[in-house]
Amino acid sequence: IGATSDPCSSIYAGPYAFSEPETRAVRDFLLTNRSTLVACITFHSYGQFLLHPWGYTSDLPEDHEKLMFVLDHVVAVIQSTTGKQYTRGSSTNSDSDQLFTDEAAGGSDDWAKAVAGLPFSFTFELRDHGLHGFLVPEDEIEESGREMFAALNELQSAI
């Protein structure tokens, strides 16, 4: 769902799940350490979204309210740090019509929650809203880093 078999596409899913050494390394780390981990955060670009599972279905997880509570805190701290507004929601349901609503399989946040069993799993879609696509201007990189540092500090406090 939401991927392609075209290896030249930005939404290429790969030949099979965990086909690449990097994804296998992350998988193995999470499975080996899941008894001591409580969260998994994946950083993407772009869109200024803070997302929780599920991405493969429009159904919400049972702990949706708890996940939204955490994301509300993170959105607020980013706003107070840099003035940037991030939208929060599930990968297929948000407060914004800008968010893609098509289901997409293979998200690491879905896998970390459903398979590795981590209670908190999020995808942070970094700057910007799409004006520059995947190429964030150099003068925004440091500020984006401050946002995410503040976001991660708030996240660990909220969970």
PDB file of C-alpha atoms in Angstrom:
ATOM      1  CA  ILE A   1       0.000   0.000   0.000  1.00  0.00           C
ATOM      2  CA  GLY A   2       1.411   3.402  -0.929  1.00  0.00           C
ATOM      3  CA  ALA A   3       4.693   2.150  -2.414  1.00  0.00           C
ATOM      4  CA  THR A   4       6.087   1.185  -5.788  1.00  0.00           C
ATOM      5  CA  SER A   5       8.301  -1.510  -7.249  1.00  0.00           C
ATOM      6  CA  ASP A   6      10.163   1.115  -9.307  1.00  0.00           C
ATOM      7  CA  PRO A   7      13.669   1.390  -7.800  1.00  0.00           C
ATOM      8  CA  CYS A   8      14.017   4.926  -9.205  1.00  0.00           C
ATOM      9  CA  SER A   9      11.022   6.210  -7.236  1.00  0.00           C
ATOM     10  CA  SER A  10      11.210   8.032  -3.900  1.00  0.00           C
ATOM     11  CA  ILE A  11       8.548   5.627  -2.592  1.00  0.00           C
ATOM     12  CA  TYR A  12      10.322   2.430  -3.643  1.00  0.00           C
ATOM     13  CA  ALA A  13       9.685  -0.244  -1.012  1.00  0.00           C
ATOM     14  CA  GLY A  14      12.725  -2.369  -1.792  1.00  0.00           C
ATOM     15  CA  PRO A  15      12.715  -5.963  -2.990  1.00  0.00           C
ATOM     16  CA  TYR A  16      11.486  -7.293   0.389  1.00  0.00           C
ATOM     17  CA  ALA A  17      11.093  -6.203   4.012  1.00  0.00           C
ATOM     18  CA  PHE A  18      14.422  -5.437   5.701  1.00  0.00           C
ATOM     19  CA  SER A  19      16.307  -6.033   2.458  1.00  0.00           C
ATOM     20  CA  GLU A  20      18.940  -3.420   3.319  1.00  0.00           C
ATOM     21  CA  PRO A  21      21.632  -3.697   6.018  1.00  0.00           C
ATOM     22  CA  GLU A  22      20.598  -0.385   7.589  1.00  0.00           C
ATOM     23  CA  THR A  23      16.991  -1.444   8.124  1.00  0.00           C
ATOM     24  CA  ARG A  24      18.101  -4.854   9.404  1.00  0.00           C
ATOM     25  CA  ALA A  25      20.419  -3.127  11.895  1.00  0.00           C
ATOM     26  CA  VAL A  26      17.592  -0.943  13.227  1.00  0.00           C
ATOM     27  CA  ARG A  27      15.228  -3.928  13.379  1.00  0.00           C
ATOM     28  CA  ASP A  28      17.770  -6.050  15.232  1.00  0.00           C
ATOM     29  CA  PHE A  29      18.591  -3.257  17.682  1.00  0.00           C
ATOM     30  CA  LEU A  30      14.928  -2.646  18.515  1.00  0.00           C
ATOM     31  CA  LEU A  31      14.138  -6.334  18.923  1.00  0.00           C
ATOM     32  CA  THR A  32      17.221  -6.979  21.055  1.00  0.00           C
ATOM     33  CA  ASN A  33      16.617  -3.973  23.320  1.00  0.00           C
ATOM     34  CA  ARG A  34      12.833  -3.684  23.364  1.00  0.00           C
ATOM     35  CA  SER A  35      12.591  -4.648  27.031  1.00  0.00           C
ATOM     36  CA  THR A  36      14.465  -1.447  27.939  1.00  0.00           C
ATOM     37  CA  LEU A  37      13.113   0.898  25.249  1.00  0.00           C
ATOM     38  CA  VAL A  38       9.882   2.871  25.460  1.00  0.00           C
ATOM     39  CA  ALA A  39      10.017   4.946  22.285  1.00  0.00           C
ATOM     40  CA  CYS A  40      11.162   4.971  18.694  1.00  0.00           C
ATOM     41  CA  ILE A  41      11.301   8.192  16.714  1.00  0.00           C
ATOM     42  CA  THR A  42      11.996   8.329  13.012  1.00  0.00           C
ATOM     43  CA  PHE A  43      12.870  11.606  11.311  1.00  0.00           C
ATOM     44  CA  HIS A  44      11.721  12.355   7.785  1.00  0.00           C
ATOM     45  CA  SER A  45      11.252  15.374   5.627  1.00  0.00           C
ATOM     46  CA  TYR A  46       9.166  17.242   4.911  1.00  0.00           C
ATOM     47  CA  GLY A  47       5.854  18.760   6.016  1.00  0.00           C
ATOM     48  CA  GLN A  48       6.140  19.815   9.682  1.00  0.00           C
ATOM     49  CA  PHE A  49       4.056  16.919  10.962  1.00  0.00           C
ATOM     50  CA  LEU A  50       4.377  14.923  14.173  1.00  0.00           C
ATOM     51  CA  LEU A  51       2.766  11.568  13.491  1.00  0.00           C
ATOM     52  CA  HIS A  52       1.900   8.405  15.346  1.00  0.00           C
ATOM     53  CA  PRO A  53       0.717   5.037  13.966  1.00  0.00           C
ATOM     54  CA  TRP A  54      -1.088   3.779  12.063  1.00  0.00           C
ATOM     55  CA  GLY A  55      -0.063   4.450   8.495  1.00  0.00           C
ATOM     56  CA  TYR A  56      -1.226   1.216   6.915  1.00  0.00           C
ATOM     57  CA  THR A  57      -4.851   1.784   7.978  1.00  0.00           C
ATOM     58  CA  SER A  58      -7.049   4.726   8.923  1.00  0.00           C
ATOM     59  CA  ASP A  59      -7.965   2.944  12.168  1.00  0.00           C
ATOM     60  CA  LEU A  60      -6.566   4.624  15.263  1.00  0.00           C
ATOM     61  CA  PRO A  61      -4.516   2.724  17.841  1.00  0.00           C
ATOM     62  CA  GLU A  62      -6.175   1.976  21.182  1.00  0.00           C
ATOM     63  CA  ASP A  63      -3.858   4.443  22.926  1.00  0.00           C
ATOM     64  CA  HIS A  64      -4.518   7.263  20.447  1.00  0.00           C
ATOM     65  CA  GLU A  65      -5.458   9.721  23.216  1.00  0.00           C
ATOM     66  CA  LYS A  66      -2.207   9.058  25.087  1.00  0.00           C
ATOM     67  CA  LEU A  67      -0.148   9.481  21.915  1.00  0.00           C
ATOM     68  CA  MET A  68      -1.937  12.741  21.095  1.00  0.00           C
ATOM     69  CA  PHE A  69      -1.326  14.005  24.641  1.00  0.00           C
ATOM     70  CA  VAL A  70       2.405  13.523  24.145  1.00  0.00           C
ATOM     71  CA  LEU A  71       2.335  15.130  20.697  1.00  0.00           C
ATOM     72  CA  ASP A  72       0.365  18.117  22.031  1.00  0.00           C
ATOM     73  CA  HIS A  73       3.258  18.802  24.417  1.00  0.00           C
ATOM     74  CA  VAL A  74       5.822  18.438  21.646  1.00  0.00           C
ATOM     75  CA  VAL A  75       3.911  20.772  19.296  1.00  0.00           C
ATOM     76  CA  ALA A  76       3.731  23.390  22.061  1.00  0.00           C
ATOM     77  CA  VAL A  77       7.445  23.269  22.846  1.00  0.00           C
ATOM     78  CA  ILE A  78       8.389  23.598  19.173  1.00  0.00           C
ATOM     79  CA  GLN A  79       6.058  26.600  18.881  1.00  0.00           C
ATOM     80  CA  SER A  80       7.649  28.228  21.930  1.00  0.00           C
ATOM     81  CA  THR A  81      11.189  27.447  20.726  1.00  0.00           C
ATOM     82  CA  THR A  82      11.085  28.748  17.149  1.00  0.00           C
ATOM     83  CA  GLY A  83       7.534  29.892  16.468  1.00  0.00           C
ATOM     84  CA  LYS A  84       7.043  27.150  13.870  1.00  0.00           C
ATOM     85  CA  GLN A  85       3.721  25.340  13.838  1.00  0.00           C
ATOM     86  CA  TYR A  86       3.741  21.574  13.472  1.00  0.00           C
ATOM     87  CA  THR A  87       0.581  19.531  12.919  1.00  0.00           C
ATOM     88  CA  ARG A  88       0.065  16.366  14.934  1.00  0.00           C
ATOM     89  CA  GLY A  89      -2.036  13.293  14.323  1.00  0.00           C
ATOM     90  CA  SER A  90      -1.885   9.738  13.138  1.00  0.00           C
ATOM     91  CA  SER A  91      -0.201   9.065   9.829  1.00  0.00           C
ATOM     92  CA  THR A  92      -3.599   8.885   8.129  1.00  0.00           C
ATOM     93  CA  ASN A  93      -5.662  11.192  10.383  1.00  0.00           C
ATOM     94  CA  SER A  94      -4.655  14.703  11.428  1.00  0.00           C
ATOM     95  CA  ASP A  95      -5.936  18.179  12.096  1.00  0.00           C
ATOM     96  CA  SER A  96      -4.753  19.251   8.663  1.00  0.00           C
ATOM     97  CA  ASP A  97      -5.995  18.716   5.158  1.00  0.00           C
ATOM     98  CA  GLN A  98      -2.352  19.073   4.074  1.00  0.00           C
ATOM     99  CA  LEU A  99      -1.521  15.643   5.450  1.00  0.00           C
ATOM    100  CA  PHE A 100      -1.622  12.797   3.017  1.00  0.00           C
ATOM    101  CA  THR A 101      -4.505  10.549   3.935  1.00  0.00           C
ATOM    102  CA  ASP A 102      -3.631   7.594   1.761  1.00  0.00           C
ATOM    103  CA  GLU A 103      -2.612   4.512   3.645  1.00  0.00           C
ATOM    104  CA  ALA A 104       1.011   3.443   3.289  1.00  0.00           C
ATOM    105  CA  ALA A 105       2.516   0.187   4.465  1.00  0.00           C
ATOM    106  CA  GLY A 106       6.059  -0.287   5.705  1.00  0.00           C
ATOM    107  CA  GLY A 107       6.399   2.635   8.111  1.00  0.00           C
ATOM    108  CA  SER A 108       8.969   2.073  10.819  1.00  0.00           C
ATOM    109  CA  ASP A 109       6.703   3.727  13.389  1.00  0.00           C
ATOM    110  CA  ASP A 110       3.978   1.157  12.680  1.00  0.00           C
ATOM    111  CA  TRP A 111       6.488  -1.702  12.866  1.00  0.00           C
ATOM    112  CA  ALA A 112       8.081  -0.439  16.107  1.00  0.00           C
ATOM    113  CA  LYS A 113       4.683  -0.270  17.797  1.00  0.00           C
ATOM    114  CA  ALA A 114       3.007  -3.370  16.354  1.00  0.00           C
ATOM    115  CA  VAL A 115       5.923  -5.804  16.121  1.00  0.00           C
ATOM    116  CA  ALA A 116       8.642  -4.563  18.481  1.00  0.00           C
ATOM    117  CA  GLY A 117       5.945  -3.585  20.987  1.00  0.00           C
ATOM    118  CA  LEU A 118       7.269  -0.139  21.861  1.00  0.00           C
ATOM    119  CA  PRO A 119       4.517   1.919  23.501  1.00  0.00           C
ATOM    120  CA  PHE A 120       5.565   5.213  21.900  1.00  0.00           C
ATOM    121  CA  SER A 121       6.477   5.363  18.245  1.00  0.00           C
ATOM    122  CA  PHE A 122       6.467   8.516  16.162  1.00  0.00           C
ATOM    123  CA  THR A 123       7.462   9.925  12.799  1.00  0.00           C
ATOM    124  CA  PHE A 124       8.648  13.519  12.852  1.00  0.00           C
ATOM    125  CA  GLU A 125       8.343  15.122   9.428  1.00  0.00           C
ATOM    126  CA  LEU A 126      10.809  18.010   9.523  1.00  0.00           C
ATOM    127  CA  ARG A 127      10.697  21.361   7.741  1.00  0.00           C
ATOM    128  CA  ASP A 128       9.319  22.791   5.618  1.00  0.00           C
ATOM    129  CA  HIS A 129       5.793  22.595   4.211  1.00  0.00           C
ATOM    130  CA  GLY A 130       7.082  21.651   0.777  1.00  0.00           C
ATOM    131  CA  LEU A 131       8.314  24.891  -0.739  1.00  0.00           C
ATOM    132  CA  HIS A 132      11.858  23.529  -0.880  1.00  0.00           C
ATOM    133  CA  GLY A 133      10.975  19.839  -1.012  1.00  0.00           C
ATOM    134  CA  PHE A 134      13.672  17.657   0.485  1.00  0.00           C
ATOM    135  CA  LEU A 135      16.294  20.419   0.217  1.00  0.00           C
ATOM    136  CA  VAL A 136      15.877  22.553   3.321  1.00  0.00           C
ATOM    137  CA  PRO A 137      17.691  25.878   2.931  1.00  0.00           C
ATOM    138  CA  GLU A 138      21.004  26.023   4.763  1.00  0.00           C
ATOM    139  CA  ASP A 139      19.847  28.916   6.951  1.00  0.00           C
ATOM    140  CA  GLU A 140      17.004  26.774   8.379  1.00  0.00           C
ATOM    141  CA  ILE A 141      19.043  23.713   9.347  1.00  0.00           C
ATOM    142  CA  GLU A 142      20.314  24.947  12.705  1.00  0.00           C
ATOM    143  CA  GLU A 143      16.883  26.219  13.745  1.00  0.00           C
ATOM    144  CA  SER A 144      15.338  22.905  12.709  1.00  0.00           C
ATOM    145  CA  GLY A 145      17.892  21.166  14.917  1.00  0.00           C
ATOM    146  CA  ARG A 146      16.899  23.373  17.869  1.00  0.00           C
ATOM    147  CA  GLU A 147      13.259  22.443  17.276  1.00  0.00           C
ATOM    148  CA  MET A 148      14.004  18.746  17.323  1.00  0.00           C
ATOM    149  CA  PHE A 149      16.297  18.968  20.354  1.00  0.00           C
ATOM    150  CA  ALA A 150      13.523  20.750  22.266  1.00  0.00           C
ATOM    151  CA  ALA A 151      10.975  18.261  20.905  1.00  0.00           C
ATOM    152  CA  LEU A 152      12.969  15.248  22.099  1.00  0.00           C
ATOM    153  CA  ASN A 153      13.522  16.791  25.532  1.00  0.00           C
ATOM    154  CA  GLU A 154       9.792  17.414  25.865  1.00  0.00           C
ATOM    155  CA  LEU A 155       8.964  13.965  24.532  1.00  0.00           C
ATOM    156  CA  GLN A 156      11.042  12.213  27.179  1.00  0.00           C
ATOM    157  CA  SER A 157       9.405  14.351  29.870  1.00  0.00           C
ATOM    158  CA  ALA A 158       5.889  13.679  28.581  1.00  0.00           C
ATOM    159  CA  ILE A 159       6.271   9.912  28.397  1.00  0.00           C
TER     160      ILE A 159
END
